[in-house]
Short mmCIF file of N, CA and C and ligand atoms in Angstrom, two decimals:
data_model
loop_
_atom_site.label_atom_id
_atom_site.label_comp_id
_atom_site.label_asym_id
_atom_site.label_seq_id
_atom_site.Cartn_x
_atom_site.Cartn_y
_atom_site.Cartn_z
N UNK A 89 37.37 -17.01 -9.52
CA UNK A 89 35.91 -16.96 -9.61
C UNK A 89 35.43 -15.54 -9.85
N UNK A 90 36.52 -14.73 -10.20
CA UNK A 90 35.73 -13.78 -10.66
C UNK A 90 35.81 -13.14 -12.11
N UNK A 91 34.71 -14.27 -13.02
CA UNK A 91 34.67 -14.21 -14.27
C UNK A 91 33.28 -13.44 -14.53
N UNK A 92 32.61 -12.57 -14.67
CA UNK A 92 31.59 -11.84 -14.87
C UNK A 92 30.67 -12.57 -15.50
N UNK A 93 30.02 -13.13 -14.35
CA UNK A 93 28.38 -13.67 -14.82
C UNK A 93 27.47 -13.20 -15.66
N UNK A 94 26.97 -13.46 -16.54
CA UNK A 94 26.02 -12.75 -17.50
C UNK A 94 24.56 -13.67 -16.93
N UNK A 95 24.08 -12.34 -16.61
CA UNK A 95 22.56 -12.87 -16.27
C UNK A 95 21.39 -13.26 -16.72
N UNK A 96 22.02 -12.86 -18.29
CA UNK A 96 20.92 -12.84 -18.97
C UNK A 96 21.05 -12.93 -21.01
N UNK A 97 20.70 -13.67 -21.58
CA UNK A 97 21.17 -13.95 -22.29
C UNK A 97 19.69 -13.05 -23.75
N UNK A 98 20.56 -12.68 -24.76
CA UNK A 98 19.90 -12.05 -26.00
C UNK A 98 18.65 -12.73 -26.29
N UNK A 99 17.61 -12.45 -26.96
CA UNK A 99 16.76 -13.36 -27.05
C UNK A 99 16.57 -13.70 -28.41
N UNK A 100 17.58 -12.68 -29.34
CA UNK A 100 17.23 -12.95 -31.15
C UNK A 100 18.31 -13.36 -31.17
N UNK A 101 20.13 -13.40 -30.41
CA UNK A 101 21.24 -13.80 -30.54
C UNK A 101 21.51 -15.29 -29.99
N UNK A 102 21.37 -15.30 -28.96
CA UNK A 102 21.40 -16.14 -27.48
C UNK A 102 23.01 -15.56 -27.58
N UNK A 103 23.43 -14.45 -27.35
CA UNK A 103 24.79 -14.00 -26.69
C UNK A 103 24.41 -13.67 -25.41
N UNK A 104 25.74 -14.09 -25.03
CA UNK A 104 25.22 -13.88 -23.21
C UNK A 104 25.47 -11.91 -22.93
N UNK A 105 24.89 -11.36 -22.14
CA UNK A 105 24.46 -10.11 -21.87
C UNK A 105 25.13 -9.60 -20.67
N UNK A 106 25.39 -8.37 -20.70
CA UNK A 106 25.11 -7.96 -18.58
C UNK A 106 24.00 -7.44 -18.40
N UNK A 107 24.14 -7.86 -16.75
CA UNK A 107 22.53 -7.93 -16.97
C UNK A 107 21.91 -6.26 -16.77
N UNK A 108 23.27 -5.65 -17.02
CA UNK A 108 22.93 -4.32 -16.56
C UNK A 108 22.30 -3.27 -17.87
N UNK A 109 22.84 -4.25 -19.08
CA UNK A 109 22.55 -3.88 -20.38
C UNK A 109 21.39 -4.25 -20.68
N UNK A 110 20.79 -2.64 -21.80
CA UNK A 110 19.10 -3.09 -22.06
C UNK A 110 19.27 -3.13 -23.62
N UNK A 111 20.55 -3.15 -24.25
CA UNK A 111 20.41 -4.07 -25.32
C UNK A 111 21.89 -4.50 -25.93
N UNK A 112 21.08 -5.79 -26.79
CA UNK A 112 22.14 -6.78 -26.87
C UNK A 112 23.78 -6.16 -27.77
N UNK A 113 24.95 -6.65 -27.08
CA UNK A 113 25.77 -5.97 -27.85
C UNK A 113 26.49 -6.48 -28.31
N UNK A 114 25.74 -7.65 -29.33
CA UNK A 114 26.51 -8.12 -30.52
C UNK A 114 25.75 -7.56 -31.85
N UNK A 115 23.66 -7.85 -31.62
CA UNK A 115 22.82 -7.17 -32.26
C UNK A 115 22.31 -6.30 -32.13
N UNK A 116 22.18 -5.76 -31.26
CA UNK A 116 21.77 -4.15 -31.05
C UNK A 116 20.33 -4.53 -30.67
N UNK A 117 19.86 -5.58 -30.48
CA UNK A 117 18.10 -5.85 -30.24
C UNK A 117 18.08 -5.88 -28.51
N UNK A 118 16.79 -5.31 -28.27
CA UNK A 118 16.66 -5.00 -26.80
C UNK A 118 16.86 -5.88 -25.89
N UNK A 119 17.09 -6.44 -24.82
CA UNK A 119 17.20 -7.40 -23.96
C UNK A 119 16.24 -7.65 -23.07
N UNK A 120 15.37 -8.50 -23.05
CA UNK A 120 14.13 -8.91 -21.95
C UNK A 120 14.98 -9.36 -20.63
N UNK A 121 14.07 -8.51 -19.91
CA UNK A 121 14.44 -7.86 -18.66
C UNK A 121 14.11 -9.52 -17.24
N UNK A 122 14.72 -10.66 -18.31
CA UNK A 122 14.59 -11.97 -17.72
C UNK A 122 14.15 -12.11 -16.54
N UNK A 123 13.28 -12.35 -15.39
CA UNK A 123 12.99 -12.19 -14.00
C UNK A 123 13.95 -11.69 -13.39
N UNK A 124 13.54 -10.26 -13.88
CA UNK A 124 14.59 -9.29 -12.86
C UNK A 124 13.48 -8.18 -12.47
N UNK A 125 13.30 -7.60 -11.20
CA UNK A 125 12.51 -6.99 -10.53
C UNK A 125 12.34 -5.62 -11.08
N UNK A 126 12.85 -5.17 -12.49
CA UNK A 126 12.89 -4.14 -13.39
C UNK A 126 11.52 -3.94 -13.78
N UNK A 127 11.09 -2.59 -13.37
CA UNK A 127 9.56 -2.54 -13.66
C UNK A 127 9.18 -2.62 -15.07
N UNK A 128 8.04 -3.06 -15.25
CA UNK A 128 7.42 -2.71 -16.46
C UNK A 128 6.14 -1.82 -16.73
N UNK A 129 6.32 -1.02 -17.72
CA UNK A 129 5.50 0.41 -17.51
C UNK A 129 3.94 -0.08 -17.46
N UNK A 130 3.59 -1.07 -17.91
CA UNK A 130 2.16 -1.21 -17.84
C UNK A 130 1.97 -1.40 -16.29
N UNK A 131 2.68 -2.26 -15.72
CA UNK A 131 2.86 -2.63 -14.70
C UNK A 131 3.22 -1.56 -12.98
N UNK A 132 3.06 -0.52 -13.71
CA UNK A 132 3.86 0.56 -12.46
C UNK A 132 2.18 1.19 -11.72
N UNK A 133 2.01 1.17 -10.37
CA UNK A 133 0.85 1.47 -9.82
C UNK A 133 -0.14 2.79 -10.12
N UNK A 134 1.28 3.82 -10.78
CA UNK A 134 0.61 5.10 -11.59
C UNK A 134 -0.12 5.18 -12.84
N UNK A 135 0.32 4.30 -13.82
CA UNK A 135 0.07 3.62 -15.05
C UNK A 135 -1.37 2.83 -14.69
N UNK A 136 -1.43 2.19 -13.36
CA UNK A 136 -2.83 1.94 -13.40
C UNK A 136 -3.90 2.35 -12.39
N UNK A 137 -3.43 3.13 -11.80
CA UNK A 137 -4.01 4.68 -11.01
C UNK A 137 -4.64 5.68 -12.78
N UNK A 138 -4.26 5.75 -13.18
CA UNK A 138 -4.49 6.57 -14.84
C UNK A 138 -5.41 6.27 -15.36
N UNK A 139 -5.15 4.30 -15.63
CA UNK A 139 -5.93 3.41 -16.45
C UNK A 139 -7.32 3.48 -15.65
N UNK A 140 -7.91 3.62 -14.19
CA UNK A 140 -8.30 3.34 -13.22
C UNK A 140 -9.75 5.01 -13.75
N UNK A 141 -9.14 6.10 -13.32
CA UNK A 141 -9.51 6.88 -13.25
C UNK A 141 -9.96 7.85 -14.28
N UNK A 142 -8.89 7.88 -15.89
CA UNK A 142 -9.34 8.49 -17.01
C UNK A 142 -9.78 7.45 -18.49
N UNK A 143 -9.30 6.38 -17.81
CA UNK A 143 -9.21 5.45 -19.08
C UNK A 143 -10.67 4.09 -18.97
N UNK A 144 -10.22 3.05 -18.11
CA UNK A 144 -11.04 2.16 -17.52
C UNK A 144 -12.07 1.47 -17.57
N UNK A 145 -11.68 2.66 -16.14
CA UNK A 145 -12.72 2.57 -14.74
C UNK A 145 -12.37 1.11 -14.39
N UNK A 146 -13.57 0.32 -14.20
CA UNK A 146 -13.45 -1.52 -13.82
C UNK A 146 -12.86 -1.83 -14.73
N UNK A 147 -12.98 -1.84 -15.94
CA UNK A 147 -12.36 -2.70 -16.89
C UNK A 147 -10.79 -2.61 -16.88
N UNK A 148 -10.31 -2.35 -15.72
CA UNK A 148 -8.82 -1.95 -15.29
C UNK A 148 -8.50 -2.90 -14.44
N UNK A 149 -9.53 -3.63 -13.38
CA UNK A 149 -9.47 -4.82 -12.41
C UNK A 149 -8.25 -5.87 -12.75
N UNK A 150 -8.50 -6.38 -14.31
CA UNK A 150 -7.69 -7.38 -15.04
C UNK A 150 -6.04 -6.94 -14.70
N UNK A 151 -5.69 -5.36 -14.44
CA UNK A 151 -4.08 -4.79 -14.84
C UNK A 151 -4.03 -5.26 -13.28
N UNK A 152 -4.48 -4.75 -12.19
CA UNK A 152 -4.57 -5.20 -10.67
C UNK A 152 -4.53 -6.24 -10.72
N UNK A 153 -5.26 -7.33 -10.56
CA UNK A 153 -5.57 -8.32 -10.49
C UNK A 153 -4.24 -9.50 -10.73
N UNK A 154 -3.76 -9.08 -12.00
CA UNK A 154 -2.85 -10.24 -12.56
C UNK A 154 -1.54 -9.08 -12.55
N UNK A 155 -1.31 -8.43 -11.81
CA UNK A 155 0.35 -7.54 -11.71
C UNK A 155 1.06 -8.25 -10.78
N UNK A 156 2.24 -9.35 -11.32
CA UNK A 156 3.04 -9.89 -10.37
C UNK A 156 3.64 -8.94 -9.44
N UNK A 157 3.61 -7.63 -9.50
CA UNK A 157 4.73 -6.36 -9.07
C UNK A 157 3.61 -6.03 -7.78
N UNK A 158 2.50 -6.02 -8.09
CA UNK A 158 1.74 -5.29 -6.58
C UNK A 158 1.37 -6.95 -5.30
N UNK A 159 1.74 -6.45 -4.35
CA UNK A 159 1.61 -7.36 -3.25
C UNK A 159 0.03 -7.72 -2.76
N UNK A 160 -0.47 -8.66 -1.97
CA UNK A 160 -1.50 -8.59 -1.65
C UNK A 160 -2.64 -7.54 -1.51
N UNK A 161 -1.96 -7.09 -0.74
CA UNK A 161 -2.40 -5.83 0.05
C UNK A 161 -2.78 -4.83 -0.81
N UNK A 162 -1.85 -4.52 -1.62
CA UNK A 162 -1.96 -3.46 -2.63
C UNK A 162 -2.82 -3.78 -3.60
N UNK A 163 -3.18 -4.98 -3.44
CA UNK A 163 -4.34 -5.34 -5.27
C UNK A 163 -5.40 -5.30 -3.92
N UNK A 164 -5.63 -5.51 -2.78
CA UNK A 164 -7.22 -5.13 -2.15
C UNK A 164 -7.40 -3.56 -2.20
N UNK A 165 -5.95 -2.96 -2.12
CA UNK A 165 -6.54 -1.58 -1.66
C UNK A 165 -6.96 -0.77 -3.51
N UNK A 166 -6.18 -1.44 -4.69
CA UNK A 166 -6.49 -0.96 -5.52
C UNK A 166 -7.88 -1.87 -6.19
N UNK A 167 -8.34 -1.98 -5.84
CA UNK A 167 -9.83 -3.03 -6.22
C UNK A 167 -10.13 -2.29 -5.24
N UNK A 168 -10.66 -1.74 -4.41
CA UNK A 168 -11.64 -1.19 -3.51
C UNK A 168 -11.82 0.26 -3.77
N UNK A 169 -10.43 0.69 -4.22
CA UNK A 169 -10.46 1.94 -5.13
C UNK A 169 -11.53 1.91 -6.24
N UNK A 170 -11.09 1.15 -7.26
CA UNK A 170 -11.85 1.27 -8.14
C UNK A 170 -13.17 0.73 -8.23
N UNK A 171 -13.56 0.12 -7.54
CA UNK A 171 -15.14 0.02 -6.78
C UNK A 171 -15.40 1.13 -6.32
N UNK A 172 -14.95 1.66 -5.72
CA UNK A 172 -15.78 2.54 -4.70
C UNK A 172 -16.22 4.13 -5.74
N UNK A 173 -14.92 4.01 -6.89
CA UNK A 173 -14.47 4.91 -8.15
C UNK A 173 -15.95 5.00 -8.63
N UNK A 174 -16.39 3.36 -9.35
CA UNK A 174 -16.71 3.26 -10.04
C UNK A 174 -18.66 3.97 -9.70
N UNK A 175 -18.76 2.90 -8.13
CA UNK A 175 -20.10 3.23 -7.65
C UNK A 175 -20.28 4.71 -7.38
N UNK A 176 -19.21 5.85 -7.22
CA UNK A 176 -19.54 7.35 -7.36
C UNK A 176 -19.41 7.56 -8.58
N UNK A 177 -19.19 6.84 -9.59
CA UNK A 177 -19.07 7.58 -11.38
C UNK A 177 -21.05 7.33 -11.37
N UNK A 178 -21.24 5.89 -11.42
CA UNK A 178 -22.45 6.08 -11.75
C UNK A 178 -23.70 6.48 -11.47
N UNK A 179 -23.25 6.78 -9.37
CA UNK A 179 -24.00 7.95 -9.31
C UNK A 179 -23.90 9.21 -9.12
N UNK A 180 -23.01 9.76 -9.66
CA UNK A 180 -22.93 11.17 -10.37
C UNK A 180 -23.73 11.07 -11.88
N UNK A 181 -23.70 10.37 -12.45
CA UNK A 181 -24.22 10.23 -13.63
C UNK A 181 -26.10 10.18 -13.46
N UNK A 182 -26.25 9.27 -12.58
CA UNK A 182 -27.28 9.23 -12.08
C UNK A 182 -28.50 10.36 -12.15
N UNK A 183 -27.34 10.97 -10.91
CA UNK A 183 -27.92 12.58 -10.45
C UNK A 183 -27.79 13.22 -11.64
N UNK A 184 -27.18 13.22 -12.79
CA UNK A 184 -27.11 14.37 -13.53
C UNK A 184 -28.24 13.79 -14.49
N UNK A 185 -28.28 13.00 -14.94
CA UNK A 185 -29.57 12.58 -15.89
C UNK A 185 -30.76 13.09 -14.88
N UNK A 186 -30.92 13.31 -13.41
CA UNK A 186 -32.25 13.16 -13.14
C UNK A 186 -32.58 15.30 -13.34
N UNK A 187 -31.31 15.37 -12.81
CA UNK A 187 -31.45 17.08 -12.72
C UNK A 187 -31.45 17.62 -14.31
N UNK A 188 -31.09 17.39 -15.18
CA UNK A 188 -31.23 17.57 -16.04
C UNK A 188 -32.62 17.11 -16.83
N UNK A 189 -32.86 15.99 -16.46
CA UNK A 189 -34.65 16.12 -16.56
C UNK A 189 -35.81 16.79 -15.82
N UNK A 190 -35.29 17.32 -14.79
CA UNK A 190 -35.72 18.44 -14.04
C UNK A 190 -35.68 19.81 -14.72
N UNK A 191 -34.99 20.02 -15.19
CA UNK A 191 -34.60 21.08 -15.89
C UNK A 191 -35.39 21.12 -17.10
N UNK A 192 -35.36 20.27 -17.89
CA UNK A 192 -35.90 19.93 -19.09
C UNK A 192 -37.84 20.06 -19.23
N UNK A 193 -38.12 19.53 -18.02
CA UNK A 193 -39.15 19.50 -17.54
C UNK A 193 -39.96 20.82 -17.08
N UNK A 194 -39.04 21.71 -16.28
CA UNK A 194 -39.80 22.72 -15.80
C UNK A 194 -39.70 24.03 -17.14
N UNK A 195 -38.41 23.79 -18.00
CA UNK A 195 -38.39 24.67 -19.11
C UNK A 195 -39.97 24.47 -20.18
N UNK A 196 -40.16 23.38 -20.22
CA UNK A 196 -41.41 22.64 -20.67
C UNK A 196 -42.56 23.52 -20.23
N UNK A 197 -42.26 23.36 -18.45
CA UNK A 197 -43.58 23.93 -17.66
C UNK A 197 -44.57 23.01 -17.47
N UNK A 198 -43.53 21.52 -17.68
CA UNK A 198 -44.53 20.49 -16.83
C UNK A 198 -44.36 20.24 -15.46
ZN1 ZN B 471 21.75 -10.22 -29.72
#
């Protein structure tokens, strides 16, 4: 019984693989990483810490939300992040439109 299991099979060949290999070595084409706990970069909590903070903002909820890789816990604490992100972006923005019409205003000399 100890004939070396292949875990995972080519997906443009169907040659069977190890599963330790990230590509196939009959065709040289990459090997999908079949439900194996191998991260995927969209998927890594920094990648959407990034998406979250320079990229986003909310419209990042969807990468949280549906990441089989983050646990309960971790999609409340990253959703409360980016809420809480989002309600200081827009009022910083806020404040700066009003001070800046302050400004605008007294240069005026109204
Ligand atoms: Zn192949």
């Amino acid at each position: 019984m100890d004939s070396p299991q292949p875990s995972q099979a080519c997906p443009a060949c169907q040659a069977p693989a190890d599963a330790a290999a990230a590509f196939c070595s009959r065709c040289g084409k990459p090997l999908a990483p079949a439900g194996s706990p191998r991260a995927k970069w969209h998927q890594s909590v920094g990648f959407i810490l990034v998406m979250i903070f320079f990229v986003l903002g909310p419209l990042a909820l969807p990468l949280i939300v549906k990441n089989p890789r983050l646990s309960p816990r971790m999609r409340w604490v990253l959703v409360g992040i980016t809420l809480l992100y989002t309600v200081v972006v827009i009022d910083a923005g806020r404040r700066m439109v009003s001070s800046m019409t302050a400004a605008f205003n007294s240069t005026l000399g109204l």
